[in-house]
XYZ file of C-alpha atoms in Angstrom:
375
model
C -1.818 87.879 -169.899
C -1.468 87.387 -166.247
C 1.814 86.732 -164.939
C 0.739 83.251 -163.530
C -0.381 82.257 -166.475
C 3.164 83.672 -168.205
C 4.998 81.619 -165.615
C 3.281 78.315 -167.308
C 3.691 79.092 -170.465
C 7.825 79.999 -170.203
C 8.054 76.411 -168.054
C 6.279 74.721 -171.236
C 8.337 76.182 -173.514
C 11.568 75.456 -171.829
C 10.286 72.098 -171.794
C 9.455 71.577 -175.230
C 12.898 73.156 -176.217
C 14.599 70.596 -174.106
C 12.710 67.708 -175.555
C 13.463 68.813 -179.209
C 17.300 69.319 -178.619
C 17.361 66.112 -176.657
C 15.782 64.165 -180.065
C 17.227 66.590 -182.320
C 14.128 67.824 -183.698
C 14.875 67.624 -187.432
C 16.698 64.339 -187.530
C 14.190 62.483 -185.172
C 11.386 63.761 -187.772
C 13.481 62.252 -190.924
C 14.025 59.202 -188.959
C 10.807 58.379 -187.555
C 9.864 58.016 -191.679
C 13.118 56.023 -191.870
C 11.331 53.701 -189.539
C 7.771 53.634 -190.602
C 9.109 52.452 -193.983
C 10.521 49.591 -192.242
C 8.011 48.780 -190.726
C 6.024 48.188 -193.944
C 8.518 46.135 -195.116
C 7.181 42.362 -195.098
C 10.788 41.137 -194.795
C 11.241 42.873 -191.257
C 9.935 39.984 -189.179
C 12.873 37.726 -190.712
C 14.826 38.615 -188.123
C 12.565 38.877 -185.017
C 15.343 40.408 -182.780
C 15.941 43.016 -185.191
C 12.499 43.715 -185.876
C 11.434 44.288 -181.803
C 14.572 46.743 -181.767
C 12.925 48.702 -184.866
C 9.481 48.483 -182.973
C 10.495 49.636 -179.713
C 12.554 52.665 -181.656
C 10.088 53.692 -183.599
C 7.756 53.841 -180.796
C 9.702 55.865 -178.609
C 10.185 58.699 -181.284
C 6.413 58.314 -182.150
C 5.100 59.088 -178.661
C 7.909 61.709 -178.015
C 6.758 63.686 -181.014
C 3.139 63.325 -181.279
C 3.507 64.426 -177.114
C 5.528 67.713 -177.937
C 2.862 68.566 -180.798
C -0.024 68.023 -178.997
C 1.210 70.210 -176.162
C 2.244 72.762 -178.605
C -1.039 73.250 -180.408
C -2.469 72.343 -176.268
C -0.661 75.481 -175.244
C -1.562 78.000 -178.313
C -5.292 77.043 -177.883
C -5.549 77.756 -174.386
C -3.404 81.431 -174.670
C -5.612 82.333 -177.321
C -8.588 81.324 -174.854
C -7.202 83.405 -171.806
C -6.501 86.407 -174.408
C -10.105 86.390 -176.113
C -11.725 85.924 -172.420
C -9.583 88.677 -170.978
C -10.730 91.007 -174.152
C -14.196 89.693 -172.918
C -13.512 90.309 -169.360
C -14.789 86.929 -168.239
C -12.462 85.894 -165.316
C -14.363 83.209 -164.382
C -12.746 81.512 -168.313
C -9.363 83.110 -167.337
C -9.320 81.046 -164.117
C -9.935 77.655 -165.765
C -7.902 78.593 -168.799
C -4.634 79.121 -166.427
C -5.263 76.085 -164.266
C -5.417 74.365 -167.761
C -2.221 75.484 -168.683
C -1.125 74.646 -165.211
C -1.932 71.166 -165.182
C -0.309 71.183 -168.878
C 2.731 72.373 -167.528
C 3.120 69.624 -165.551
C 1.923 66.986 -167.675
C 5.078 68.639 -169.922
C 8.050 68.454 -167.247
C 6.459 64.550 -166.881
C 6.486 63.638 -170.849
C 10.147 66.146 -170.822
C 11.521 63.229 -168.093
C 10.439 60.690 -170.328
C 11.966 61.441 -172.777
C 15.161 62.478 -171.485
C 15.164 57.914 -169.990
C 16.323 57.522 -173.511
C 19.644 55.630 -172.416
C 21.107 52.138 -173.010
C 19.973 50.633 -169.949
C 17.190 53.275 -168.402
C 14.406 50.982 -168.439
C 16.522 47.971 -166.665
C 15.859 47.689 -162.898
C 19.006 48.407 -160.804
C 20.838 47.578 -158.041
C 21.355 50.643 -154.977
C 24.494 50.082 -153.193
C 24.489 52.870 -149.774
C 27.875 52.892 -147.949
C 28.941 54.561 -144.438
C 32.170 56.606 -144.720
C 34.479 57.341 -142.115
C 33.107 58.708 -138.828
C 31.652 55.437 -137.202
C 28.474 55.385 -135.607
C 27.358 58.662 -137.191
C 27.784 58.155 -140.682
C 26.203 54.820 -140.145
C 23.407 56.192 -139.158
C 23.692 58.600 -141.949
C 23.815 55.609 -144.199
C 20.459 53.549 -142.854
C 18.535 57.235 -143.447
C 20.060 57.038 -146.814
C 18.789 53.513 -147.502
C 15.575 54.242 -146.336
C 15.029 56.891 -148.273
C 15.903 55.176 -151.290
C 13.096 52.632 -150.162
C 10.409 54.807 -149.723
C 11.317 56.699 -153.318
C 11.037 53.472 -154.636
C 7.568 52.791 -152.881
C 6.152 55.804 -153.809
C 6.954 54.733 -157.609
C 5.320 51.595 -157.027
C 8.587 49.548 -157.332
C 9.565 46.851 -155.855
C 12.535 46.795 -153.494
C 14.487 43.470 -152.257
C 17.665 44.046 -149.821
C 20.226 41.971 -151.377
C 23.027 42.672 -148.946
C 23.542 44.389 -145.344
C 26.488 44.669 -142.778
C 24.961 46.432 -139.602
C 26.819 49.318 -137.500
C 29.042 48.556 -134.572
C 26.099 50.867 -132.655
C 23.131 51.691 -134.845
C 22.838 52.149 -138.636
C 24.328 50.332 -141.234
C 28.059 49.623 -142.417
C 26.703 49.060 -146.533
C 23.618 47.900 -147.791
C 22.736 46.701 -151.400
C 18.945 47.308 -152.798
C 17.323 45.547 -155.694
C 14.558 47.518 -157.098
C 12.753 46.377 -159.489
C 10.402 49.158 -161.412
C 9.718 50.956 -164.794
C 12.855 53.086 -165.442
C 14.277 52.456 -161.986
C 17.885 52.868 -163.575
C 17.280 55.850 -165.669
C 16.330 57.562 -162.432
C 18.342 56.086 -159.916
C 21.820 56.788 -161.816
C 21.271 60.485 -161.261
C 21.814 59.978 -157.514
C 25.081 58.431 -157.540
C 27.888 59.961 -155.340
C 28.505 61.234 -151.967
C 25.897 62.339 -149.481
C 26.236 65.061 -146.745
C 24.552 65.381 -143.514
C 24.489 68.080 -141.607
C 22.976 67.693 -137.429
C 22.726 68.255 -133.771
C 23.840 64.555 -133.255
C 21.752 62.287 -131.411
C 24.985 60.109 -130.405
C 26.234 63.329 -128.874
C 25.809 64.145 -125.442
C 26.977 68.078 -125.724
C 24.521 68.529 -128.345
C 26.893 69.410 -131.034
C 26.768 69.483 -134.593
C 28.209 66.660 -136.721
C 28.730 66.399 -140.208
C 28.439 63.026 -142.078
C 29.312 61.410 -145.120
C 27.807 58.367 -147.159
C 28.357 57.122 -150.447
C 25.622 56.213 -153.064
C 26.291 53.595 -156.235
C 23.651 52.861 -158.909
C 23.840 50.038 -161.518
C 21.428 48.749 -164.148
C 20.561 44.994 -163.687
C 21.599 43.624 -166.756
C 19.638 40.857 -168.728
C 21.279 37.242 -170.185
C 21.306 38.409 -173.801
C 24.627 41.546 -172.789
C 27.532 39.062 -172.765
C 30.168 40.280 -170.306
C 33.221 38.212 -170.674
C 34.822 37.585 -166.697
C 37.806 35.361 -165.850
C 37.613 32.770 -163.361
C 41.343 33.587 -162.018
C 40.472 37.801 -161.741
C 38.125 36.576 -159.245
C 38.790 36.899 -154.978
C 35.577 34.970 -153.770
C 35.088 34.899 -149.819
C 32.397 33.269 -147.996
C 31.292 34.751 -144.613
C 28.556 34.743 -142.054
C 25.640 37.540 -142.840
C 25.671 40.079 -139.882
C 21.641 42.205 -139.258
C 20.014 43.865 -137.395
C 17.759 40.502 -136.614
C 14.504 39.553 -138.302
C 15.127 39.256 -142.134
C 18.539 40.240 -141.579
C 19.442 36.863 -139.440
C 21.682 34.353 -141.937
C 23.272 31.875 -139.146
C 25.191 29.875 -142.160
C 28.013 30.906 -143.448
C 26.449 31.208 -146.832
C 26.773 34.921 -147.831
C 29.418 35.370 -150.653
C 31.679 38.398 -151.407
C 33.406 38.277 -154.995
C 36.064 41.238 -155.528
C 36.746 41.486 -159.149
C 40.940 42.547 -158.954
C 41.732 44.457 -162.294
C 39.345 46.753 -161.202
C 38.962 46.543 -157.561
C 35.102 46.225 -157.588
C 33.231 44.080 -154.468
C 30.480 43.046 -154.979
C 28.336 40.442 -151.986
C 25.141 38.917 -151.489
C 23.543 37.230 -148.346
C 19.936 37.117 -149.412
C 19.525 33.716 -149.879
C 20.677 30.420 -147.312
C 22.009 28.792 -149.911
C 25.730 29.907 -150.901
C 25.611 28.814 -154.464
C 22.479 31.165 -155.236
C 24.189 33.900 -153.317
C 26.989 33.607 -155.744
C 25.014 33.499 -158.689
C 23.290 36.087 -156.848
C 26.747 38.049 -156.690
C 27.982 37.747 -160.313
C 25.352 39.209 -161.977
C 25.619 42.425 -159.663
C 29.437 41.977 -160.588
C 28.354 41.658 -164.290
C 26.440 44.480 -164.145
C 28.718 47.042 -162.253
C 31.227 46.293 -165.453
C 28.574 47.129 -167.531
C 27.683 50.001 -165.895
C 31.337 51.438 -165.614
C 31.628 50.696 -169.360
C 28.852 52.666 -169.962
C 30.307 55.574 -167.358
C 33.321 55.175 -170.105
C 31.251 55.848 -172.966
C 29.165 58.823 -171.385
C 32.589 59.914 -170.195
C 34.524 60.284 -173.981
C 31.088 61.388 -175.786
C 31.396 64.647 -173.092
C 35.536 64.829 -172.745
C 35.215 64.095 -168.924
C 35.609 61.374 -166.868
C 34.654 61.406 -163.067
C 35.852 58.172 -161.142
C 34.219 56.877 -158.240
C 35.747 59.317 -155.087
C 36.546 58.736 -151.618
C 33.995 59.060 -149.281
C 34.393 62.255 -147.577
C 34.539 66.317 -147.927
C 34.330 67.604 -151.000
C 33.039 64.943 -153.196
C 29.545 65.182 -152.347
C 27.114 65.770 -154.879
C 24.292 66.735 -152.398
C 23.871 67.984 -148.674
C 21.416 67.773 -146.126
C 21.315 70.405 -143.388
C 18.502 69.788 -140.731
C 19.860 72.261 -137.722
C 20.123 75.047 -137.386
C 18.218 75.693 -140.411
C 16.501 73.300 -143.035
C 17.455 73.095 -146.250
C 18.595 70.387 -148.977
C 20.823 71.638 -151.903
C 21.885 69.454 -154.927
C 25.061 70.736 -155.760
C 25.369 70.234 -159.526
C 22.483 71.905 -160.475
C 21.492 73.987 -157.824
C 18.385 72.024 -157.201
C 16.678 72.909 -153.471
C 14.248 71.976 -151.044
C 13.165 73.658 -147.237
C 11.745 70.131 -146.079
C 14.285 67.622 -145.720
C 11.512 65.394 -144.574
C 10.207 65.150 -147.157
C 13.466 64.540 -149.388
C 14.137 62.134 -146.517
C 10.917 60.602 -146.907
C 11.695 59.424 -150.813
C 10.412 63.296 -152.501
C 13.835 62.966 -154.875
C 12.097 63.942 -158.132
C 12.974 67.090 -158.927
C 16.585 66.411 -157.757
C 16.448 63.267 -160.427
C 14.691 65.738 -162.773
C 17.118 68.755 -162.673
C 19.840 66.031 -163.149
C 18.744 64.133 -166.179
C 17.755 67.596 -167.695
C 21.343 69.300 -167.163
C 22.819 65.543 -168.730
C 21.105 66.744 -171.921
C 22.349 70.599 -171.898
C 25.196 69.751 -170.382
C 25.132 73.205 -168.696
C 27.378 73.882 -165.746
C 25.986 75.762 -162.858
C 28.595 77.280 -160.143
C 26.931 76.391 -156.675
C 28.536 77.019 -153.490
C 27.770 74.678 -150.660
C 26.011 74.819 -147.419
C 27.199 75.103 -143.823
């Protein structure tokens, strides 16, 4: 068999073993019957709530098993149609047999991802927070690329994204900025890109030319719905009212309506200025407050099922989960799973999914890769 054709089948397989030790083949088989029997039960619908939970599970392990057979018995036909037609010598059948197994290769890494947006809250929209870190007009610059190229991801996606908060730079770029974006599975993606960002560039801000290195910081939470109950007290609240600063244009908020809540046990801040009124930026601000507690609790959960715990860091050198070189060469490297890419345009220009991918993937085999940085 050609070695093309090899290549697909080894990135199917390695897909199809991730999806069956990500649902635990056996058990997900045992309790997908566990489930159909419930479903035949008339006394399910008694409790409606309890009955859309059952549905919704037993759907997901439905399609995720029916998808990894079909590609199975997918793949075997088509290697037993290149092998026959290479016996035959008919390349002609070996050409569209290998750009089958191509486009079924992909289709596999799609249904793999999927899959893998399992969680708690992956299929919630979430909130985006982007923050500058030290280094002034630079990494605030640094920071507006970032947001943008959160937008565009988002855009591409077909999602919908709403700018709930932004302080401008003293010069250019952006002090913080906080993104709603609204979209199937927005948090089970998004999470993966939470931590600190490196940049790498001949600054434009610099008049010798010289190379800078930036820093940026890069929070994800799931929006939560009214039915999670997350108990906050009235006195562990610091609530400040201020004017909205922009760039102009959407930005503008001449009231002094935007509202910043810090929540003090745990030291989150949380603001809003998307609205003119102040009491809808509050409300506004307590359900991103609500849902960074639920997010960290989650965090906490993740955090004792592995026996690790990583905190939120300071903004700066050696906490960054990714860097972005653009001179003197080109090159993006993820640095937890060794994920790259020679276009930083392109990454820059929202083209995150195989970074997202390679993340969600390693969350399942919770392998380790050793990567060493880039200058």
């Amino acid at each position: 068999m050609r070695a093309e054709a090899q290549d697909h089948v080894d990135t199917i397989n390695a897909a199809l073993a991730l999806l069956r030790r990500f649902l635990d083949w056996d058990r997900a088989l045992r309790r997908l019957d566990e489930l159909n029997a419930k479903v035949e039960d008339p006394t399910l619908w008694d409790s409606p709530k309890a009955a859309q939970e059952v549905m919704r599970e037993r759907r997901r392990l439905d399609e995720a098993i029916t998808a990894t057979r079909a590609i199975e018995k997918e793949m075997a036909d088509t290697v037993e149609l290149i092998e026959l037609a290479e016996m035959e010598g008919d390349e002609a059948l070996v050409d569209d047999a290998v750009a089958s197994l191509a486009a079924l290769a992909a289709r596999a890494e799609d249904d793999k991802i999927k899959a893998l947006l399992a969680g708690e809250a992956d299929s919630y929209d979430c909130y985006i927070e982007v923050h500058a870190g030290a280094g002034g007009t630079e990494s605030q610059d640094w920071a507006e690329m970032l947001q943008r190229m959160y937008s565009r991801w988002a855009e591409k996606r077909r999602m919908k994204v709403e700018l709930i908060e932004y302080q401008a730079g003293d010069q250019a770029g952006i002090k913080s900025a906080t993104m709603l974006v609204k979209g199937e599975n927005a948090y089970g993606y998004a999470k993966t890109e939470s931590g600190v960002h490196r940049l790498v560039r001949i600054s434009p801000y610099d008049s010798s030319a010289r190379r800078h290195t930036s820093f940026s910081s890069v929070w994800v939470y799931p929006v939560i719905d009214d039915n999670i109950e997350i108990e906050i007290k009235e006195s562990d609240l610091k609530i400040d009212t201020y004017r909205a600063s922009g760039a102009g244009g959407q930005h503008v908020n001449t009231t002094d309506s935007a509202v910043r809540i810090t929540h003090v046990p745990t030291g989150i801040v949380v603001a809003s200025q998307i609205d003119r009124s102040q009491h809808k930026n509050r409300a506004t601000a307590m359900g991103m407050l609500k849902a960074r507690l639920y997010e960290a609790e989650l965090q906490k959960r993740e955090a004792e099922a592995s026996g690790e715990y990583q905190a939120k860091t300071e903004i700066g050198w050696g906490h960054q989960i990714r860097s972005y070189v653009l001179q003197p060469y080109q090159l993006v490297k993820d640095l937890r799973t060794g994920v790259t890419s020679t276009a930083p345009g392109d990454v820059l220009d929202g083209a995150l999914d195989p970074f997202m991918a390679a993340a969600l993937s390693q969350k399942v085999t919770g392998e380790k890769v050793e990567v060493e940085d880039i200058d």
